[in-house]
Tab-separated table of C-alpha atoms in Angstrom:
chain	number	residue	atom	x	y	z
A	9	MET	CA	-132.021	-2.283	27.199
A	10	ARG	CA	-133.391	0.781	28.985
A	11	PHE	CA	-131.081	0.493	31.980
A	12	LYS	CA	-127.959	0.413	29.857
A	13	LYS	CA	-129.010	3.756	28.438
A	14	PHE	CA	-129.624	4.996	31.966
A	15	THR	CA	-126.197	4.016	33.230
A	16	ALA	CA	-124.539	5.604	30.217
A	17	LEU	CA	-126.376	8.864	30.810
A	18	ALA	CA	-125.706	8.778	34.526
A	19	LEU	CA	-121.959	8.752	33.969
A	20	ALA	CA	-121.732	10.429	30.593
A	21	VAL	CA	-120.384	13.729	31.898
A	22	VAL	CA	-117.310	11.902	33.141
A	23	THR	CA	-116.937	8.769	31.041
A	24	ALA	CA	-117.287	10.730	27.816
A	25	ALA	CA	-114.690	13.289	28.779
A	26	SER	CA	-111.395	14.051	30.399
A	27	VAL	CA	-111.869	15.751	33.735
A	28	ALA	CA	-109.240	18.311	34.656
A	29	MET	CA	-109.024	19.955	38.061
A	30	THR	CA	-107.201	22.949	39.499
A	31	GLY	CA	-106.499	23.231	43.223
A	32	CYS	CA	-105.321	20.361	45.350
A	33	GLY	CA	-108.268	20.222	47.760
A	34	SER	CA	-108.115	18.653	51.204
A	35	ARG	CA	-107.671	15.041	52.175
A	36	ILE	CA	-110.590	13.325	53.866
A	37	ASP	CA	-110.965	10.212	55.967
A	38	GLU	CA	-113.010	8.055	53.598
A	39	ASP	CA	-113.894	5.564	56.328
A	40	ALA	CA	-115.236	8.206	58.705
A	41	VAL	CA	-118.977	8.026	59.380
A	42	VAL	CA	-120.632	11.175	58.053
A	43	ALA	CA	-124.202	10.146	58.874
A	44	THR	CA	-126.272	7.336	60.327
A	45	LEU	CA	-129.737	6.168	59.315
A	46	GLY	CA	-131.002	3.948	62.081
A	47	ASP	CA	-128.271	1.335	62.364
A	48	LYS	CA	-126.832	2.043	58.907
A	49	GLU	CA	-123.625	4.058	58.704
A	50	ILE	CA	-122.886	6.274	55.709
A	51	SER	CA	-119.209	6.614	54.872
A	52	LEU	CA	-117.676	9.994	54.153
A	53	GLY	CA	-116.034	8.438	51.100
A	54	LEU	CA	-119.365	7.686	49.417
A	55	ALA	CA	-120.956	11.015	50.358
A	56	ASN	CA	-117.891	12.965	49.244
A	57	PHE	CA	-117.756	11.235	45.863
A	58	MET	CA	-121.453	11.894	45.239
A	59	ALA	CA	-120.930	15.537	46.169
A	60	GLN	CA	-117.868	15.934	43.950
A	61	TYR	CA	-119.629	14.186	41.061
A	62	THR	CA	-122.473	16.671	41.367
A	63	ALA	CA	-119.955	19.519	41.428
A	64	VAL	CA	-118.716	18.353	38.018
A	65	SER	CA	-122.000	19.354	36.406
A	66	TYR	CA	-122.223	22.649	38.278
A	67	ASP	CA	-118.691	23.615	37.336
A	68	SER	CA	-119.369	22.723	33.710
A	69	TYR	CA	-122.637	24.627	33.342
A	70	ILE	CA	-122.424	27.517	35.788
A	71	THR	CA	-118.839	28.780	35.711
A	72	MET	CA	-119.725	30.607	32.495
A	73	GLY	CA	-121.514	33.165	34.690
A	74	TYR	CA	-119.548	33.085	37.940
A	75	ALA	CA	-115.876	33.047	38.794
A	76	LYS	CA	-114.958	29.743	40.420
A	77	GLU	CA	-113.752	31.393	43.601
A	78	ASN	CA	-117.090	33.162	43.962
A	79	MET	CA	-119.590	30.621	42.653
A	80	TRP	CA	-119.713	28.241	45.591
A	81	SER	CA	-119.674	31.041	48.175
A	82	GLN	CA	-122.704	32.811	46.670
A	83	ASP	CA	-126.174	32.676	48.213
A	84	LEU	CA	-127.871	32.013	44.878
A	85	SER	CA	-131.026	30.528	46.398
A	86	GLY	CA	-131.637	33.406	48.790
A	87	ASN	CA	-132.014	31.102	51.797
A	88	GLY	CA	-128.985	32.386	53.664
A	89	LYS	CA	-126.752	29.443	52.693
A	90	THR	CA	-123.913	29.289	50.219
A	91	MET	CA	-124.316	27.301	47.049
A	92	GLN	CA	-121.771	24.802	48.372
A	93	ASP	CA	-123.785	24.214	51.548
A	94	ASN	CA	-127.042	23.863	49.591
A	95	VAL	CA	-125.520	21.253	47.270
A	96	LYS	CA	-123.996	19.364	50.188
A	97	ASP	CA	-127.326	19.404	52.053
A	98	GLY	CA	-129.001	18.070	48.924
A	99	ILE	CA	-126.550	15.179	48.629
A	100	LEU	CA	-127.149	14.039	52.213
A	101	THR	CA	-130.918	14.315	51.742
A	102	GLN	CA	-130.608	12.291	48.535
A	103	ILE	CA	-128.660	9.574	50.332
A	104	GLN	CA	-131.111	9.478	53.236
A	105	THR	CA	-134.138	9.328	50.956
A	106	ASN	CA	-132.739	6.680	48.628
A	107	TYR	CA	-131.829	4.291	51.424
A	108	LEU	CA	-135.298	4.756	52.915
A	109	LEU	CA	-136.833	4.040	49.511
A	110	GLU	CA	-134.739	0.880	49.358
A	111	ASP	CA	-136.333	-0.251	52.625
A	112	HIS	CA	-139.779	-0.052	51.002
A	113	MET	CA	-139.093	-1.593	47.595
A	114	LYS	CA	-141.161	-4.682	48.425
A	115	ASP	CA	-144.163	-2.465	49.221
A	116	TYR	CA	-144.306	-1.528	45.542
A	117	GLY	CA	-143.002	-4.748	44.014
A	118	VAL	CA	-139.765	-3.029	42.999
A	119	GLU	CA	-136.540	-4.973	42.620
A	120	ILE	CA	-133.077	-4.614	41.143
A	121	THR	CA	-132.262	-7.568	38.886
A	122	ASP	CA	-128.947	-9.377	38.645
A	123	GLU	CA	-128.633	-8.106	35.069
A	124	GLU	CA	-129.051	-4.528	36.255
A	125	LEU	CA	-126.451	-5.036	38.973
A	126	SER	CA	-124.097	-6.428	36.334
A	127	ASP	CA	-124.687	-3.354	34.174
A	128	ILE	CA	-123.951	-1.133	37.172
A	129	ASP	CA	-120.693	-2.969	37.825
A	130	THR	CA	-119.679	-2.594	34.171
A	131	ALA	CA	-120.511	1.120	34.126
A	132	ALA	CA	-118.618	1.709	37.365
A	133	GLN	CA	-115.515	-0.019	36.034
A	134	GLN	CA	-115.770	1.938	32.793
A	135	PHE	CA	-115.881	5.143	34.826
A	136	MET	CA	-112.684	4.207	36.632
A	137	ASP	CA	-110.964	3.211	33.389
A	138	ASP	CA	-111.956	6.310	31.438
A	139	ASN	CA	-110.630	8.889	33.893
A	140	SER	CA	-107.098	9.817	34.833
A	141	LYS	CA	-105.636	8.904	38.188
A	142	GLU	CA	-105.581	12.595	39.059
A	143	ALA	CA	-109.274	12.987	38.252
A	144	ILE	CA	-110.141	9.871	40.240
A	145	ARG	CA	-108.073	11.032	43.215
A	146	THR	CA	-109.474	14.542	43.234
A	147	MET	CA	-113.074	13.329	43.120
A	148	GLY	CA	-112.386	10.656	45.727
A	149	ALA	CA	-113.780	8.046	43.347
A	150	LYS	CA	-113.704	4.324	43.953
A	151	LYS	CA	-115.483	1.686	41.919
A	152	GLU	CA	-117.603	0.760	44.925
A	153	TYR	CA	-118.718	4.378	45.372
A	154	VAL	CA	-119.599	4.770	41.695
A	155	ALA	CA	-121.553	1.499	41.718
A	156	GLU	CA	-123.412	2.414	44.892
A	157	MET	CA	-124.362	5.825	43.513
A	158	LEU	CA	-125.751	4.225	40.357
A	159	ARG	CA	-127.596	1.597	42.372
A	160	LEU	CA	-129.201	4.225	44.603
A	161	ASN	CA	-130.131	6.320	41.567
A	162	LEU	CA	-131.841	3.340	39.976
A	163	ILE	CA	-133.733	2.576	43.183
A	164	GLN	CA	-134.907	6.179	43.337
A	165	LYS	CA	-136.023	6.127	39.713
A	166	LYS	CA	-137.963	2.872	40.065
A	167	MET	CA	-139.538	3.833	43.368
A	168	HIS	CA	-140.477	7.274	42.087
A	169	ASN	CA	-142.248	5.734	39.109
A	170	ALA	CA	-144.002	3.171	41.314
A	171	ILE	CA	-145.167	5.769	43.832
A	172	ILE	CA	-146.522	8.258	41.310
A	173	ALA	CA	-148.299	5.416	39.488
A	174	THR	CA	-150.744	5.355	42.426
A	175	VAL	CA	-151.900	8.923	41.725
A	176	ASP	CA	-155.322	9.625	40.237
A	177	THR	CA	-154.722	11.064	36.755
A	178	GLU	CA	-158.328	11.991	36.057
A	179	VAL	CA	-158.924	15.754	35.965
A	180	SER	CA	-162.262	17.265	35.004
A	181	ASP	CA	-162.686	20.153	32.575
A	182	GLU	CA	-164.278	22.113	35.395
A	183	GLU	CA	-161.222	21.777	37.633
A	184	ALA	CA	-158.737	22.666	34.896
A	185	ALA	CA	-160.796	25.167	32.877
A	186	GLN	CA	-158.705	28.017	31.478
A	187	ARG	CA	-159.653	31.417	30.066
A	188	THR	CA	-157.157	33.085	27.730
A	189	PHE	CA	-156.617	36.734	26.928
A	190	SER	CA	-154.184	38.673	24.790
A	191	TYR	CA	-152.523	41.743	26.250
A	192	ILE	CA	-150.437	44.721	25.269
A	193	LYS	CA	-148.176	46.049	28.017
A	194	VAL	CA	-146.662	49.517	28.111
A	195	SER	CA	-144.082	49.052	30.835
A	196	THR	CA	-142.988	51.744	33.277
A	197	GLU	CA	-140.568	49.456	35.111
A	198	ALA	CA	-136.835	50.029	35.357
A	199	HIS	CA	-135.118	49.001	32.129
A	200	TYR	CA	-131.823	48.866	30.251
A	201	ASP	CA	-131.125	51.949	28.179
A	202	ASP	CA	-129.221	52.060	24.883
A	203	SER	CA	-125.939	52.130	26.808
A	204	LYS	CA	-126.897	48.929	28.697
A	205	ASN	CA	-127.376	50.830	31.955
A	206	TYR	CA	-130.245	49.782	34.241
A	207	VAL	CA	-132.302	52.943	34.754
A	208	GLU	CA	-135.668	54.179	35.979
A	209	TYR	CA	-138.018	56.160	33.773
A	210	THR	CA	-138.278	59.848	34.637
A	211	ASP	CA	-141.639	61.359	35.539
A	212	ASP	CA	-141.790	63.022	32.119
A	213	GLU	CA	-141.064	59.726	30.390
A	214	LYS	CA	-143.752	57.993	32.416
A	215	ALA	CA	-146.236	60.663	31.407
A	216	GLU	CA	-145.419	60.041	27.747
A	217	LEU	CA	-145.804	56.285	28.249
A	218	GLU	CA	-149.235	56.862	29.766
A	219	LYS	CA	-150.258	58.848	26.695
A	220	THR	CA	-149.005	56.038	24.478
A	221	ALA	CA	-151.024	53.502	26.459
A	222	GLU	CA	-154.142	55.648	26.141
A	223	LYS	CA	-153.607	55.838	22.392
A	224	ILE	CA	-153.168	52.070	22.141
A	225	ALA	CA	-156.301	51.481	24.215
A	226	GLU	CA	-158.338	53.651	21.852
A	227	GLU	CA	-156.936	52.046	18.692
A	228	ALA	CA	-157.333	48.540	20.138
A	229	LYS	CA	-161.102	48.941	20.078
A	230	THR	CA	-160.906	48.772	16.278
A	231	ASP	CA	-157.871	46.537	15.658
A	232	PHE	CA	-156.161	45.083	18.713
A	233	ASP	CA	-153.138	43.558	16.973
A	234	ALA	CA	-152.489	46.598	14.785
A	235	ALA	CA	-152.708	48.878	17.824
A	236	ALA	CA	-149.736	47.069	19.263
A	237	THR	CA	-147.542	46.819	16.176
A	238	ASP	CA	-148.282	50.350	14.942
A	239	ASN	CA	-147.022	51.730	18.249
A	240	GLY	CA	-143.949	49.503	18.523
A	241	TYR	CA	-145.330	46.950	20.981
A	242	THR	CA	-146.111	43.244	20.821
A	243	VAL	CA	-149.120	41.130	21.743
A	244	SER	CA	-148.720	38.381	24.342
A	245	THR	CA	-151.201	35.868	25.759
A	246	TYR	CA	-152.038	34.661	29.239
A	247	SER	CA	-154.232	31.785	30.425
A	248	TYR	CA	-155.716	31.450	33.883
A	249	GLY	CA	-158.161	29.425	35.923
A	250	SER	CA	-160.785	30.097	38.564
A	251	ASP	CA	-158.145	29.969	41.317
A	252	GLU	CA	-156.016	32.755	39.832
A	253	ILE	CA	-157.068	35.122	42.618
A	254	GLY	CA	-156.634	33.774	46.139
A	255	GLU	CA	-158.932	34.175	49.091
A	256	ASP	CA	-156.914	37.193	50.226
A	257	GLY	CA	-157.616	38.947	46.928
A	258	THR	CA	-154.086	38.713	45.585
A	259	ALA	CA	-153.125	36.993	42.350
A	260	THR	CA	-151.618	33.524	42.570
A	261	GLY	CA	-149.967	33.814	39.155
A	262	SER	CA	-147.744	36.381	37.465
A	263	MET	CA	-150.547	38.752	36.468
A	264	ASP	CA	-151.826	41.458	38.790
A	265	ALA	CA	-155.235	40.783	40.308
A	266	SER	CA	-156.665	43.903	38.671
A	267	ILE	CA	-155.909	42.479	35.227
A	268	ILE	CA	-157.547	39.147	36.054
A	269	THR	CA	-160.594	40.976	37.410
A	270	ALA	CA	-160.807	42.949	34.185
A	271	ALA	CA	-160.511	39.769	32.120
A	272	ASP	CA	-163.301	38.133	34.132
A	273	ALA	CA	-165.588	41.033	33.216
A	274	LEU	CA	-165.056	40.552	29.471
A	275	LYS	CA	-166.913	38.364	27.046
A	276	GLU	CA	-165.049	36.542	24.298
A	277	GLY	CA	-163.693	39.023	21.746
A	278	GLU	CA	-164.191	42.090	23.953
A	279	VAL	CA	-161.370	44.580	24.583
A	280	SER	CA	-160.764	46.344	27.889
A	281	SER	CA	-160.029	49.975	28.536
A	282	MET	CA	-156.531	50.914	29.747
A	283	ILE	CA	-155.612	49.183	33.025
A	284	SER	CA	-153.021	50.869	35.250
A	285	VAL	CA	-150.917	48.661	37.513
A	286	ASP	CA	-148.738	50.447	40.077
A	287	GLY	CA	-145.053	49.861	39.505
A	288	LYS	CA	-145.683	47.804	36.367
A	289	GLY	CA	-147.234	49.983	33.717
A	290	TYR	CA	-150.352	49.969	31.581
A	291	TYR	CA	-152.245	47.058	30.027
A	292	VAL	CA	-154.908	46.656	27.362
A	293	ILE	CA	-156.403	43.171	27.118
A	294	ARG	CA	-158.694	41.225	24.808
A	295	LEU	CA	-160.479	38.076	25.945
A	296	ASP	CA	-159.718	35.444	23.317
A	297	SER	CA	-161.459	32.437	24.843
A	298	GLU	CA	-163.840	31.844	27.725
A	299	PHE	CA	-162.804	28.182	27.607
A	300	ASP	CA	-159.434	27.499	25.971
A	301	ARG	CA	-159.301	23.802	25.111
A	302	ASP	CA	-155.541	23.606	24.547
A	303	ALA	CA	-154.717	25.617	27.654
A	304	THR	CA	-157.145	23.505	29.690
A	305	ASP	CA	-155.515	20.270	28.530
A	306	LYS	CA	-152.083	21.659	29.440
A	307	GLU	CA	-153.430	22.637	32.847
A	308	LYS	CA	-154.647	19.074	33.349
A	309	GLU	CA	-151.091	17.859	32.764
A	310	THR	CA	-149.830	20.417	35.277
A	311	ILE	CA	-152.387	19.314	37.863
A	312	VAL	CA	-151.466	15.647	37.447
A	313	SER	CA	-147.761	16.477	37.623
A	314	GLN	CA	-148.324	18.415	40.848
A	315	ARG	CA	-150.338	15.545	42.321
A	316	GLN	CA	-147.490	13.177	41.503
A	317	SER	CA	-144.891	15.492	42.991
A	318	ASP	CA	-146.960	15.966	46.139
A	319	LYS	CA	-147.507	12.219	46.484
A	320	TYR	CA	-143.837	11.390	46.108
A	321	THR	CA	-142.858	14.062	48.632
A	322	GLU	CA	-145.551	12.886	51.037
A	323	VAL	CA	-144.363	9.273	50.879
A	324	CYS	CA	-140.690	10.172	51.258
A	325	ASP	CA	-141.436	12.470	54.191
A	326	SER	CA	-143.402	9.714	55.911
A	327	TYR	CA	-140.438	7.349	55.546
A	328	LYS	CA	-138.166	9.895	57.217
A	329	GLU	CA	-140.185	9.553	60.392
A	330	GLU	CA	-139.344	5.848	60.661
A	331	LYS	CA	-135.601	6.020	61.298
A	332	GLU	CA	-133.419	8.520	63.080
A	333	TRP	CA	-131.090	10.412	60.757
A	334	THR	CA	-127.975	11.924	62.305
A	335	VAL	CA	-125.282	13.925	60.522
A	336	ASN	CA	-121.760	14.433	61.843
A	337	ASP	CA	-121.291	18.066	60.859
A	338	ASP	CA	-117.618	18.106	61.808
A	339	VAL	CA	-116.885	15.200	59.458
A	340	TRP	CA	-119.006	16.660	56.642
A	341	ALA	CA	-117.230	20.022	56.951
A	342	ALA	CA	-114.119	18.431	55.403
A	343	VAL	CA	-115.888	18.247	52.041
A	344	ASN	CA	-115.557	21.315	49.842
A	345	PHE	CA	-115.595	22.252	46.178
A	346	ASP	CA	-112.312	24.121	45.912
A	347	LYS	CA	-111.328	22.068	42.881
A	348	LEU	CA	-112.319	23.235	39.398
A	349	TYR	CA	-113.744	20.475	37.230
A	350	THR	CA	-113.655	21.115	33.502
A	351	ILE	CA	-115.082	18.859	30.828
A	352	LYS	CA	-113.512	18.157	27.460
A	353	LYS	CA	-116.025	16.649	25.065
A	354	THR	CA	-115.067	13.660	22.959
A	355	ASP	CA	-116.768	11.861	20.093
A	356	THR	CA	-118.329	9.350	22.484
A	357	GLU	CA	-121.819	9.573	23.927
A	358	SER	CA	-122.350	12.652	26.074
A	359	VAL	CA	-125.120	14.314	27.984
A	360	SER	CA	-127.366	16.704	26.046
A	361	GLU	CA	-126.371	20.359	26.369
A	362	THR	CA	-129.698	21.010	28.053
A	363	GLU	CA	-129.328	18.231	30.601
A	364	THR	CA	-127.103	18.395	33.660
A	365	ALA	CA	-125.246	15.447	35.111
A	366	SER	CA	-127.380	15.412	38.245
A	367	GLU	CA	-130.566	15.410	36.162
A	368	ALA	CA	-129.268	12.577	34.035
A	369	ALA	CA	-128.303	10.558	37.086
A	370	THR	CA	-131.863	10.557	38.379
A	371	GLU	CA	-133.693	10.355	35.064
């Protein structure tokens, strides 16, 4: 049954492992009201458990690059908030959104069956049985919290699928049409030297790179691919559509507008002269296709995916206007991630190395 697989994945990071923590953390009042949605009160116990459960995956996958004492205090998103505050904000938004989605299940013919509720209860009990008392205490876990998290995750999954099913999936070739070019780049950007130091090129070095680019541009007229390999460079490809340059004249993708303009001027098979891009380096490009079928089909998938994402966000945002959402910041401040969660894999089912616990919980 699909849902049994879902519940196993949702809890795999914990049920398939022993969870060890360092640091004693702070006690919280589980019955305190951390937020209200209309007349519904959200307990700190539930919100704290969902936050700590999310921290399990972050600790497991991110501590390889950051010291624990620094990881949660870092502004990794660049929005002026610590990672801890961003994760906590995300948990409250998740709770708010999922309860609002629950209010509208009938609008989309969505329901949670008795069998699914039974599976949730079984998974929640298994979670409690598979983890030590210390792990349970540190995460603030209770069977009712685990079950409610799984129930809300299932509601979100079903409602998400129902909402995006209303999106028009038809995309014309004209809307998605992609041109593709190959390019050789002679970079003048800062780089790592042989001693692994991050350095800028000197003016003399840049002058030599310009000469190399000129040489490549000349040789590329005869054999584009050989011009790259013979000079120690590689050939890459880039696909783009008619909207690649915005109304303000700047590129909407990763390529500079001057390169896109040059590509637009080429016919299939033609090679450009050397293109200089300030701060980036030098490019030589070859237009490979005026209409790339494979790239166009991939772009259609991207367009549909964006439509679905926009629709889901639009619907969820509209629901948020229906009920007042209030957060008790003083209560929520008691939740922190000063415990280190480590995962020990066992021979039982576990989450894929490329899939985080939070991703699995909402799959």
